[in-house]
PDB file of C-alpha atoms in Angstrom:
ATOM      1  CA  UNK T  30      57.366-143.511 -68.637  1.00 46.00           C
ATOM      2  CA  UNK T  31      54.485-141.582 -67.095  1.00 51.00           C
ATOM      3  CA  UNK T  32      52.120-144.556 -67.443  1.00 60.00           C
ATOM      4  CA  UNK T  33      53.601-146.537 -64.532  1.00 71.00           C
ATOM      5  CA  UNK T  34      53.647-143.620 -62.094  1.00 80.00           C
ATOM      6  CA  UNK T  35      50.961-143.512 -59.434  1.00 89.00           C
ATOM      7  CA  UNK T  36      49.094-140.718 -57.754  1.00 93.00           C
ATOM      8  CA  UNK T  37      49.176-141.000 -53.986  1.00 93.00           C
ATOM      9  CA  UNK T  38      47.587-139.025 -51.170  1.00 94.00           C
ATOM     10  CA  UNK T  39      50.213-136.297 -51.665  1.00 95.00           C
ATOM     11  CA  UNK T  40      48.847-135.333 -55.071  1.00 95.00           C
ATOM     12  CA  UNK T  41      45.245-135.412 -53.952  1.00 96.00           C
ATOM     13  CA  UNK T  42      45.861-133.436 -50.746  1.00 96.00           C
ATOM     14  CA  UNK T  43      47.859-130.919 -52.771  1.00 97.00           C
ATOM     15  CA  UNK T  44      44.998-130.511 -55.246  1.00 97.00           C
ATOM     16  CA  UNK T  45      42.320-130.422 -52.536  1.00 97.00           C
ATOM     17  CA  UNK T  46      44.055-127.764 -50.439  1.00 97.00           C
ATOM     18  CA  UNK T  47      44.808-125.594 -53.447  1.00 97.00           C
ATOM     19  CA  UNK T  48      41.155-125.748 -54.516  1.00 97.00           C
ATOM     20  CA  UNK T  49      39.930-125.194 -50.939  1.00 96.00           C
ATOM     21  CA  UNK T  50      42.070-122.098 -50.467  1.00 96.00           C
ATOM     22  CA  UNK T  51      40.574-120.610 -53.633  1.00 96.00           C
ATOM     23  CA  UNK T  52      37.045-121.468 -52.533  1.00 97.00           C
ATOM     24  CA  UNK T  53      37.706-120.007 -49.081  1.00 96.00           C
ATOM     25  CA  UNK T  54      38.920-116.783 -50.698  1.00 95.00           C
ATOM     26  CA  UNK T  55      35.808-116.584 -52.863  1.00 95.00           C
ATOM     27  CA  UNK T  56      33.548-117.119 -49.851  1.00 95.00           C
ATOM     28  CA  UNK T  57      35.376-114.676 -47.565  1.00 93.00           C
ATOM     29  CA  UNK T  58      33.091-111.718 -48.259  1.00 92.00           C
ATOM     30  CA  UNK T  59      29.946-113.825 -48.019  1.00 94.00           C
ATOM     31  CA  UNK T  60      30.979-115.374 -44.692  1.00 93.00           C
ATOM     32  CA  UNK T  61      32.100-112.073 -43.191  1.00 92.00           C
ATOM     33  CA  UNK T  62      28.830-110.417 -44.210  1.00 93.00           C
ATOM     34  CA  UNK T  63      26.651-113.273 -42.987  1.00 94.00           C
ATOM     35  CA  UNK T  64      28.341-113.504 -39.579  1.00 93.00           C
ATOM     36  CA  UNK T  65      28.829-109.759 -38.999  1.00 92.00           C
ATOM     37  CA  UNK T  66      32.587-110.339 -39.329  1.00 89.00           C
ATOM     38  CA  UNK T  67      32.736-112.633 -36.284  1.00 93.00           C
ATOM     39  CA  UNK T  68      34.306-115.485 -38.274  1.00 92.00           C
ATOM     40  CA  UNK T  69      36.477-113.374 -40.566  1.00 92.00           C
ATOM     41  CA  UNK T  70      39.682-113.991 -38.600  1.00 92.00           C
ATOM     42  CA  UNK T  71      39.034-117.724 -38.490  1.00 94.00           C
ATOM     43  CA  UNK T  72      38.242-117.768 -42.206  1.00 94.00           C
ATOM     44  CA  UNK T  73      41.465-115.913 -43.043  1.00 93.00           C
ATOM     45  CA  UNK T  74      43.351-118.379 -40.846  1.00 95.00           C
ATOM     46  CA  UNK T  75      41.820-121.242 -42.867  1.00 95.00           C
ATOM     47  CA  UNK T  76      42.965-119.612 -46.104  1.00 95.00           C
ATOM     48  CA  UNK T  77      46.534-119.202 -44.839  1.00 95.00           C
ATOM     49  CA  UNK T  78      46.544-122.739 -43.395  1.00 96.00           C
ATOM     50  CA  UNK T  79      45.383-124.205 -46.709  1.00 96.00           C
ATOM     51  CA  UNK T  80      48.099-122.299 -48.533  1.00 95.00           C
ATOM     52  CA  UNK T  81      50.817-123.577 -46.177  1.00 96.00           C
ATOM     53  CA  UNK T  82      49.555-127.169 -46.398  1.00 96.00           C
ATOM     54  CA  UNK T  83      49.320-126.817 -50.160  1.00 97.00           C
ATOM     55  CA  UNK T  84      52.910-125.635 -50.480  1.00 96.00           C
ATOM     56  CA  UNK T  85      54.166-128.353 -48.103  1.00 96.00           C
ATOM     57  CA  UNK T  86      52.367-131.160 -49.909  1.00 96.00           C
ATOM     58  CA  UNK T  87      53.477-129.703 -53.227  1.00 96.00           C
ATOM     59  CA  UNK T  88      57.090-130.004 -52.151  1.00 96.00           C
ATOM     60  CA  UNK T  89      56.460-133.597 -51.066  1.00 95.00           C
ATOM     61  CA  UNK T  90      54.649-134.479 -54.302  1.00 95.00           C
ATOM     62  CA  UNK T  91      57.303-133.009 -56.566  1.00 95.00           C
ATOM     63  CA  UNK T  92      60.178-134.551 -54.609  1.00 95.00           C
ATOM     64  CA  UNK T  93      58.763-138.078 -54.958  1.00 91.00           C
ATOM     65  CA  UNK T  94      60.203-139.818 -58.008  1.00 90.00           C
ATOM     66  CA  UNK T  95      57.402-142.383 -58.227  1.00 89.00           C
ATOM     67  CA  UNK T  96      54.616-139.805 -58.050  1.00 91.00           C
ATOM     68  CA  UNK T  97      52.749-138.833 -61.201  1.00 92.00           C
ATOM     69  CA  UNK T  98      53.173-135.169 -62.086  1.00 93.00           C
ATOM     70  CA  UNK T  99      49.971-134.106 -63.902  1.00 95.00           C
ATOM     71  CA  UNK T 100      47.832-133.535 -60.781  1.00 96.00           C
ATOM     72  CA  UNK T 101      50.650-131.748 -58.887  1.00 96.00           C
ATOM     73  CA  UNK T 102      51.246-129.458 -61.891  1.00 96.00           C
ATOM     74  CA  UNK T 103      47.566-128.468 -61.978  1.00 97.00           C
ATOM     75  CA  UNK T 104      47.570-127.947 -58.208  1.00 97.00           C
ATOM     76  CA  UNK T 105      50.757-125.888 -58.359  1.00 97.00           C
ATOM     77  CA  UNK T 106      49.214-123.525 -60.926  1.00 97.00           C
ATOM     78  CA  UNK T 107      46.228-123.026 -58.611  1.00 97.00           C
ATOM     79  CA  UNK T 108      48.530-122.543 -55.622  1.00 97.00           C
ATOM     80  CA  UNK T 109      50.617-119.948 -57.457  1.00 97.00           C
ATOM     81  CA  UNK T 110      47.452-118.045 -58.359  1.00 97.00           C
ATOM     82  CA  UNK T 111      46.171-118.211 -54.767  1.00 96.00           C
ATOM     83  CA  UNK T 112      49.470-117.150 -53.235  1.00 95.00           C
ATOM     84  CA  UNK T 113      49.712-114.293 -55.743  1.00 96.00           C
ATOM     85  CA  UNK T 114      46.259-113.054 -54.735  1.00 95.00           C
ATOM     86  CA  UNK T 115      47.111-113.168 -51.027  1.00 94.00           C
ATOM     87  CA  UNK T 116      50.463-111.424 -51.556  1.00 93.00           C
ATOM     88  CA  UNK T 117      48.807-108.754 -53.706  1.00 92.00           C
ATOM     89  CA  UNK T 118      46.200-107.968 -51.066  1.00 89.00           C
ATOM     90  CA  UNK T 119      48.825-107.925 -48.306  1.00 88.00           C
ATOM     91  CA  UNK T 120      50.933-105.518 -50.376  1.00 88.00           C
ATOM     92  CA  UNK T 121      47.893-103.436 -51.331  1.00 85.00           C
ATOM     93  CA  UNK T 122      46.705-103.224 -47.728  1.00 79.00           C
ATOM     94  CA  UNK T 123      50.150-102.353 -46.407  1.00 75.00           C
ATOM     95  CA  UNK T 124      50.780 -99.596 -48.960  1.00 80.00           C
ATOM     96  CA  UNK T 125      47.392 -97.993 -49.495  1.00 78.00           C
ATOM     97  CA  UNK T 126      45.177 -98.642 -46.456  1.00 69.00           C
ATOM     98  CA  UNK T 127      47.237 -96.452 -44.124  1.00 64.00           C
ATOM     99  CA  UNK T 128      46.396 -93.321 -46.088  1.00 59.00           C
ATOM    100  CA  UNK T 129      42.640 -93.583 -45.480  1.00 53.00           C
TER     101      UNK T 129
END
């Protein structure tokens, strides 16, 4: 009975923050180069904030029984990819950057 389920702000915020975190990651090098790395910390904070908001709204969207699930599923795939990228670079930086 997917036809009578609605998409509320939870689904759209979940999708928007998961897309924004990916866009922010893609623009990180460009922004840090253009601003001589003055905004890099703020930009990284925006990426982490978008990921936390994305996970929180994902939990809210999936816990609602009346919420449609197609948009949250798409957003969750994007969020998993984004979180995996951040975790990889944190692991990579922690294990290999100290040797340089």
